[in-house]
XYZ file of C-alpha atoms in Angstrom:
551
model
C 60.781 127.842 30.092
C 58.279 128.939 31.907
C 57.452 127.349 35.855
C 54.251 126.657 36.124
C 53.271 129.218 38.880
C 56.968 130.336 39.653
C 57.772 133.274 36.767
C 61.201 132.974 36.342
C 63.561 135.455 37.418
C 66.940 136.918 36.475
C 68.761 135.517 38.690
C 66.442 133.140 40.774
C 65.628 129.971 41.888
C 65.272 127.802 40.513
C 68.106 128.437 37.740
C 66.595 128.781 33.677
C 68.342 128.781 30.673
C 69.426 132.117 30.401
C 69.680 133.001 33.659
C 72.108 132.690 36.893
C 75.383 132.594 34.151
C 77.552 129.693 36.682
C 80.191 132.309 37.767
C 83.752 130.809 39.845
C 82.600 129.937 42.931
C 78.923 130.025 42.223
C 75.414 128.873 41.852
C 75.735 126.074 40.576
C 78.853 124.908 42.080
C 82.227 124.757 38.464
C 85.172 123.214 38.312
C 87.875 124.324 40.579
C 85.435 126.626 42.213
C 83.239 125.268 46.251
C 83.087 122.543 46.616
C 87.445 122.286 47.542
C 89.438 121.564 45.658
C 91.774 118.284 46.528
C 92.576 117.690 49.553
C 89.176 119.686 50.859
C 86.264 118.101 51.518
C 85.124 116.742 50.839
C 87.669 115.905 48.515
C 87.312 116.432 44.503
C 89.956 117.006 42.349
C 87.074 119.068 39.963
C 83.801 119.951 40.994
C 80.153 118.869 42.607
C 79.014 116.436 41.805
C 81.971 114.113 42.861
C 83.982 112.665 39.732
C 85.226 109.114 39.407
C 88.162 108.611 41.823
C 87.078 112.059 44.011
C 84.289 110.928 47.233
C 82.631 108.934 47.778
C 86.065 106.976 48.169
C 87.361 104.513 46.093
C 87.283 100.866 45.804
C 87.397 99.588 49.339
C 85.963 102.868 50.124
C 82.540 103.306 51.218
C 79.728 103.216 48.630
C 82.182 100.653 46.886
C 82.849 101.789 43.514
C 82.361 99.278 40.273
C 83.226 95.798 41.446
C 82.282 96.312 44.519
C 79.215 97.626 46.257
C 76.288 98.364 44.422
C 77.530 97.626 41.017
C 77.856 100.919 38.618
C 73.897 100.411 37.009
C 74.830 101.544 33.159
C 72.543 104.903 31.927
C 68.916 104.871 30.381
C 68.998 101.694 32.774
C 66.401 102.043 35.879
C 68.944 103.029 38.426
C 70.881 104.846 35.959
C 69.154 107.850 34.726
C 68.901 109.525 31.049
C 72.525 111.561 29.663
C 69.561 114.718 30.644
C 68.749 116.078 33.638
C 70.684 117.883 36.836
C 72.908 116.812 36.621
C 73.193 114.046 34.878
C 73.481 110.731 36.763
C 77.239 108.427 36.168
C 77.690 104.947 36.092
C 78.264 104.173 39.811
C 76.898 108.133 41.196
C 73.479 107.712 43.614
C 70.738 106.624 41.753
C 67.656 108.345 42.337
C 65.342 106.794 39.600
C 61.058 107.314 39.580
C 61.626 110.846 41.360
C 59.488 112.405 39.677
C 56.517 110.175 39.508
C 57.021 109.954 43.234
C 56.452 114.316 42.956
C 52.867 113.336 41.214
C 52.555 110.233 43.676
C 52.939 112.827 47.004
C 51.454 116.452 45.593
C 48.488 113.871 45.082
C 48.101 113.076 47.850
C 48.040 115.958 49.670
C 46.418 117.843 47.065
C 43.094 115.828 46.569
C 42.034 114.887 43.265
C 44.166 117.509 41.968
C 45.837 116.436 38.775
C 49.128 117.880 38.170
C 49.974 118.889 34.397
C 53.068 117.358 33.845
C 54.191 120.485 32.870
C 54.941 121.382 36.225
C 57.796 119.011 35.397
C 60.366 120.499 33.328
C 63.418 118.231 31.926
C 65.439 121.374 30.233
C 68.645 120.348 31.577
C 69.621 122.302 34.716
C 66.486 122.810 34.864
C 64.433 121.766 38.457
C 62.678 119.095 39.927
C 64.992 117.298 38.900
C 64.585 114.843 35.634
C 64.631 111.079 36.430
C 67.662 110.074 37.674
C 69.205 113.083 38.134
C 71.110 114.170 41.187
C 70.649 115.762 43.716
C 66.900 114.956 44.719
C 64.256 117.990 45.567
C 65.524 117.228 50.186
C 62.572 115.509 51.512
C 62.859 113.278 54.393
C 61.965 110.450 53.570
C 60.090 107.297 56.169
C 63.091 106.408 58.047
C 64.405 110.307 58.634
C 66.977 110.479 55.264
C 66.668 112.977 53.814
C 66.552 111.348 50.340
C 62.478 110.012 49.570
C 62.514 106.695 49.139
C 65.632 105.718 50.765
C 64.665 102.333 52.525
C 66.653 100.194 55.596
C 67.718 97.212 52.841
C 71.633 98.841 51.159
C 68.972 102.198 50.668
C 68.213 101.615 46.569
C 64.983 102.902 46.002
C 61.559 100.956 45.199
C 60.312 100.859 41.754
C 57.226 104.079 40.783
C 59.468 106.732 42.846
C 58.546 107.456 46.269
C 55.952 106.246 48.826
C 53.020 108.876 48.764
C 53.797 111.502 52.536
C 50.784 112.521 54.180
C 50.775 116.101 53.591
C 50.152 119.199 55.837
C 48.910 122.573 54.738
C 51.292 124.800 53.543
C 53.976 121.993 52.913
C 52.699 122.047 48.426
C 54.838 121.526 45.951
C 57.072 125.217 45.507
C 55.166 127.398 42.925
C 51.922 126.288 43.172
C 49.325 129.518 44.092
C 48.534 129.943 47.204
C 50.913 127.932 48.520
C 55.061 128.352 50.057
C 57.448 126.416 50.777
C 57.738 125.722 54.692
C 61.637 127.818 54.766
C 61.655 128.847 51.177
C 63.523 130.650 49.739
C 64.085 132.390 53.805
C 60.969 133.249 55.300
C 60.306 130.954 58.383
C 59.089 128.132 58.113
C 55.505 127.734 59.326
C 55.051 123.882 60.000
C 58.116 123.346 62.224
C 59.387 119.794 63.290
C 57.355 117.036 64.658
C 59.062 115.317 66.937
C 59.726 112.195 65.186
C 59.158 112.948 61.765
C 61.967 113.651 60.160
C 62.779 116.867 62.808
C 63.593 116.435 66.422
C 64.042 113.217 67.229
C 61.013 112.415 68.884
C 61.118 111.755 73.154
C 60.461 107.461 74.826
C 59.518 108.575 78.070
C 60.702 106.228 80.389
C 63.210 104.449 78.188
C 66.680 104.855 78.943
C 66.619 108.521 80.997
C 63.321 109.252 82.741
C 63.139 108.274 86.244
C 61.533 105.165 87.237
C 58.036 105.469 88.970
C 58.466 103.077 91.713
C 62.311 103.235 93.064
C 63.278 99.826 93.581
C 63.101 99.116 90.253
C 64.487 99.759 87.017
C 62.837 101.958 84.397
C 62.212 99.461 81.772
C 63.821 95.936 81.944
C 66.916 95.229 83.821
C 63.898 92.182 85.618
C 61.782 94.798 86.177
C 58.036 92.182 85.382
C 55.229 94.422 85.893
C 51.817 92.109 87.559
C 49.111 92.189 85.635
C 46.326 93.864 87.869
C 43.355 90.984 89.114
C 41.229 90.954 86.358
C 38.044 93.603 87.251
C 34.925 90.683 87.271
C 32.021 93.565 88.451
C 31.242 93.452 92.151
C 31.959 89.906 93.863
C 30.241 90.437 96.991
C 25.788 89.206 98.034
C 24.466 92.016 99.594
C 24.513 94.961 97.034
C 22.757 98.413 97.650
C 18.849 98.449 97.411
C 16.972 100.093 95.044
C 15.106 103.560 96.819
C 15.468 102.454 100.367
C 14.208 105.253 103.203
C 14.865 105.251 106.300
C 12.459 106.940 107.446
C 10.370 104.493 105.714
C 13.126 101.277 106.680
C 12.994 102.047 110.356
C 9.715 102.034 110.489
C 9.105 98.550 109.669
C 11.723 97.489 112.266
C 9.772 99.469 115.536
C 5.859 97.830 113.751
C 7.959 94.213 113.813
C 9.489 94.881 117.647
C 6.276 96.427 118.799
C 3.951 94.886 121.085
C 3.314 91.032 121.943
C 5.680 89.508 120.207
C 8.767 90.214 117.538
C 8.222 89.457 114.173
C 11.882 88.199 113.290
C 11.066 87.314 109.763
C 10.779 90.881 108.629
C 13.716 92.061 110.877
C 15.545 89.561 108.343
C 13.884 90.379 104.983
C 14.342 94.244 105.865
C 18.647 93.956 107.237
C 18.802 90.655 104.569
C 18.511 93.155 101.682
C 20.081 96.282 102.530
C 24.002 97.486 102.062
C 25.655 98.350 104.737
C 26.110 101.994 104.507
C 22.267 102.164 104.288
C 22.371 99.757 107.203
C 24.310 102.015 109.720
C 21.800 104.971 108.814
C 19.194 103.175 110.551
C 20.318 104.392 113.972
C 20.240 107.678 113.482
C 16.382 108.197 112.272
C 15.304 105.335 114.439
C 15.940 107.295 117.477
C 15.672 110.938 114.915
C 11.798 109.009 114.241
C 11.322 107.557 117.891
C 13.327 109.118 120.600
C 14.804 105.111 121.093
C 18.518 103.721 120.682
C 17.408 101.453 117.756
C 20.369 98.642 119.583
C 18.724 98.854 122.804
C 14.967 97.979 121.263
C 16.758 95.046 118.987
C 19.197 92.939 121.807
C 16.153 93.413 124.343
C 14.129 91.344 121.661
C 15.958 89.129 119.821
C 18.411 86.844 121.323
C 21.534 84.121 120.757
C 23.590 84.474 118.043
C 20.492 85.666 115.862
C 21.031 88.865 118.121
C 24.398 88.803 117.053
C 24.533 88.893 114.356
C 21.753 91.199 114.007
C 23.780 93.968 115.823
C 26.832 93.058 113.623
C 25.264 93.960 110.656
C 24.463 97.125 112.483
C 28.385 98.234 112.537
C 30.234 99.760 109.806
C 33.445 97.648 108.951
C 35.901 99.227 110.807
C 33.549 99.910 113.671
C 32.991 95.625 113.587
C 36.385 95.094 113.193
C 37.197 97.427 116.394
C 34.966 95.656 118.186
C 36.424 92.213 117.522
C 39.856 92.659 118.044
C 38.990 94.153 121.341
C 36.581 91.488 122.042
C 39.467 89.117 121.366
C 41.687 90.272 124.217
C 39.656 90.451 126.414
C 38.328 87.665 128.133
C 40.682 84.770 129.356
C 42.376 83.879 126.633
C 43.260 85.043 123.033
C 42.171 84.042 120.161
C 44.814 84.871 117.800
C 43.340 83.556 115.249
C 41.238 86.648 115.010
C 43.607 88.395 115.230
C 45.794 87.564 113.116
C 42.748 87.316 110.651
C 42.228 90.955 109.996
C 44.769 92.578 110.542
C 46.031 89.893 108.222
C 43.968 91.099 105.409
C 42.923 94.099 105.591
C 43.899 97.116 104.246
C 46.362 99.797 105.344
C 44.288 102.766 105.074
C 41.086 99.970 106.497
C 44.071 99.173 109.764
C 44.500 102.679 110.421
C 41.125 103.726 110.758
C 40.587 100.497 113.304
C 43.299 101.677 114.808
C 41.640 105.342 114.920
C 38.409 103.592 116.230
C 39.606 101.823 118.828
C 41.860 104.267 120.391
C 38.675 106.481 120.530
C 36.646 103.373 121.894
C 37.923 101.787 124.277
C 40.616 104.287 125.995
C 43.729 102.244 125.072
C 45.621 101.793 121.800
C 46.076 98.376 119.849
C 48.784 98.186 119.941
C 49.103 98.257 123.552
C 46.213 96.621 123.397
C 48.080 93.712 121.315
C 51.292 94.035 124.057
C 49.246 93.676 127.083
C 47.812 90.384 125.497
C 50.598 88.483 123.554
C 54.108 87.547 123.806
C 57.058 87.240 122.337
C 57.735 86.855 118.003
C 53.948 85.937 118.003
C 53.053 89.753 118.753
C 55.998 91.092 117.068
C 54.041 90.151 113.992
C 51.043 91.120 115.320
C 52.358 94.607 116.148
C 53.920 94.953 112.652
C 51.035 93.979 110.622
C 48.847 96.332 113.189
C 51.628 99.349 111.667
C 49.709 99.788 108.843
C 52.228 100.459 106.967
C 52.624 97.546 103.979
C 54.211 97.734 100.365
C 51.146 98.755 99.122
C 53.102 98.594 94.936
C 51.257 96.546 92.108
C 54.994 96.670 90.437
C 57.250 93.181 90.908
C 60.624 93.257 91.135
C 61.179 89.385 89.791
C 64.849 89.769 90.967
C 64.402 91.779 94.440
C 61.985 88.662 95.083
C 64.714 86.084 93.776
C 67.017 87.905 97.121
C 63.690 87.838 99.936
C 63.646 84.157 98.405
C 67.020 83.308 99.563
C 66.902 85.216 102.867
C 63.966 83.428 103.919
C 65.608 79.963 102.619
C 69.075 81.148 104.781
C 66.594 81.762 107.942
C 64.831 79.410 108.397
C 65.790 76.009 106.376
C 69.426 76.117 105.528
C 70.673 77.436 108.741
C 70.847 75.551 112.486
C 67.387 77.029 114.351
C 65.508 79.719 112.665
C 65.665 84.356 112.235
C 62.434 84.436 112.941
C 62.680 88.089 111.784
C 64.249 87.841 108.610
C 60.073 86.026 108.239
C 58.853 89.146 110.166
C 60.293 91.975 107.752
C 59.552 90.458 105.254
C 56.171 88.786 105.100
C 54.918 91.767 106.855
C 56.584 94.835 104.780
C 56.140 93.756 101.124
C 53.461 94.024 99.348
C 50.865 91.053 97.829
C 51.496 90.484 94.343
C 55.270 91.068 95.410
C 54.634 87.813 98.174
C 53.513 86.282 95.715
C 56.238 86.094 94.022
C 58.307 85.145 95.774
C 56.685 82.353 97.090
C 57.026 81.138 93.853
C 60.527 81.347 93.691
C 61.387 80.040 97.162
C 59.563 77.081 96.245
C 61.963 76.825 92.540
C 64.249 77.814 94.831
C 64.207 74.578 97.357
C 61.666 72.767 96.554
C 59.230 73.059 99.429
C 56.585 74.967 99.072
C 56.918 78.171 102.167
C 54.724 76.386 103.991
C 55.953 73.281 104.756
C 59.139 75.221 105.806
C 57.261 77.361 108.094
C 55.684 74.107 109.427
C 58.820 73.076 110.511
C 60.558 75.757 110.986
C 57.985 76.843 113.812
C 55.023 76.623 116.524
C 52.467 77.169 118.527
C 50.693 80.166 117.842
C 53.774 82.415 115.542
C 53.520 78.954 113.316
C 49.483 79.482 113.116
C 49.700 83.143 112.591
C 52.613 83.291 110.006
C 50.301 80.252 107.666
C 47.294 82.205 107.749
C 49.696 85.195 106.951
C 50.985 83.279 103.584
C 47.473 81.411 102.897
C 46.297 85.190 103.041
C 48.137 86.183 100.246
C 48.236 83.899 98.177
C 44.534 83.413 98.010
C 42.425 85.434 100.293
C 39.229 83.580 99.117
C 40.609 80.528 99.360
C 41.912 81.321 103.140
C 38.315 82.784 104.001
C 36.391 79.636 102.968
C 39.782 78.090 104.491
C 37.946 79.953 108.434
C 34.238 78.984 107.321
C 34.746 75.006 106.757
C 37.228 75.568 109.863
C 34.224 77.477 111.813
C 31.437 74.795 110.882
C 33.366 71.708 110.657
C 33.181 68.732 113.954
C 31.335 69.401 116.678
C 30.018 72.723 117.611
C 30.221 75.678 115.908
C 32.589 79.280 116.145
C 29.420 81.019 115.427
C 31.609 84.321 115.778
C 34.663 83.402 113.247
C 31.858 82.108 110.915
C 29.430 85.170 111.356
C 32.766 87.752 111.303
C 33.425 86.660 108.711
C 30.029 85.735 106.563
C 29.077 89.756 107.926
C 32.550 91.437 106.301
C 32.943 89.442 103.055
C 29.681 89.714 102.153
C 29.905 92.568 100.249
C 33.567 92.071 99.125
C 33.892 88.213 98.084
C 31.345 85.857 98.954
C 30.624 84.814 94.932
C 34.255 83.675 95.214
C 34.355 81.910 98.742
C 31.900 80.403 97.842
C 33.842 79.324 94.438
C 36.432 78.220 96.590
C 34.261 76.439 99.119
C 33.422 74.295 96.627
C 36.049 73.436 94.523
C 37.969 72.744 98.278
C 35.688 70.818 99.974
C 33.212 69.487 97.841
C 30.163 70.812 99.308
C 28.726 74.424 98.952
C 28.726 77.060 101.238
C 25.216 77.530 101.257
C 25.055 73.767 102.591
C 26.831 73.770 105.291
C 25.747 76.253 106.738
C 22.281 74.983 106.269
C 23.285 72.022 107.691
C 24.647 74.208 110.442
C 23.022 76.814 111.826
C 18.595 76.681 112.597
C 15.846 78.484 112.904
C 16.161 82.533 112.264
C 19.823 82.408 112.603
C 19.972 80.484 109.776
C 18.135 82.524 107.579
C 19.705 85.287 107.668
C 22.978 83.484 107.092
C 21.273 82.263 104.039
C 20.741 85.538 102.663
C 24.044 87.410 103.529
C 25.236 83.554 101.787
C 23.511 84.453 98.510
C 21.995 81.459 97.257
C 23.563 77.516 96.894
C 26.411 76.282 93.625
């Protein structure tokens, strides 16, 4: 018999009738040759394939023999195989039905529209490939990494119809086809090295279990570590955006014209400054001096007055310059605006706080920390100095087990002891990340049945109580915190205009839309309505521009 595309030669593989005479200890193995006889491995009383009474073990071993699992299949039935083939299957041997059908599927899948010729699958005794039911099957990596085709995870029984078609790769066709090679066969190096996770080398699993964790305080996987979902990116949430095509030289011309001559055109100033972002407003100072040789701040200061002037001055500073000047103002006058200090230091990022420190030192020839030390005292001073370091953990991952430990530590430092360990509250509230602290507050309320704000109010008093509560509010819900600050600035008789100006300017390009939503939800009226009813004139017009609309 001929083998398509692979002319047989004497002594070659696959063996053909008349060739490759069986020799003692040769291949195919003969009785008394390899594999070893009884007592060897695998233990056989005769040759290979194993016969009843040899390996696999008998009843009670694996796989069990007659009467055990799986039951023997009679010759000629599905799974039993015919008496022909190489070598023929006997009851109790390993079944391999539908092998050639599976090979047809594989070749068809790998060669597109090519239709295999039935003569490609000779069935002569001893031929290759084996006849249906023959044993052993051609080496092939199954779907589960097994060395036999179509081995299923449940009982290792093949499914009807032979193997599932496997994805073919170049150079992995059936041996003997013209122009194709069998990888690694007969002695040539394989053109297809093992693919990780595809029968050859095991696929690496990054991060589990031996990869180092990106967060040292967290196990790489499991162990109670819970990644916190990043806040949903809802796009830009400010009300002041970059004005398309803004030209600083043209803008300063408008400002100069508004201040030149008798009187001032405040509306022109409102329209221009209320439609430019901070990065478009700040360059106006240099452009004005370049064009007119004068200081824009001094000219505006002489032309404007009152809260409207203060608002315009605030809008012409960079965010960190404005924060530094507000911190300085909060500590320079008689008395200290502790709420301003907490508001700024608890809501800014590490990078922003470090830049504020730099600008403060450069502008006022004194460090921010020294200014805080001179103007505050006690545990409140410690709280402010801790926040002013700009060293809070800013990782987004949360270790739930550590959050529970922190919740227990806060409970032990306050509600569960006589007196209060303020240092423990300071250490946790000023050093831990905001996502972590939100989890701590949740675990604290679950543990003791009282929210953290109630416990702080029960355990502390004065500036320390106000400071700790402000930190907690800001961490829990930053837009809600600023809505609360705005509401307090306009509630009752009079208006705290410095607070109103600071928040409206500093949050107009960050989260003013969210603040407006929180304001309506918590206080039953829009921020726009409250500003409109509590302020007046040009001051009100420019604040309304920053607010961005009614809700």
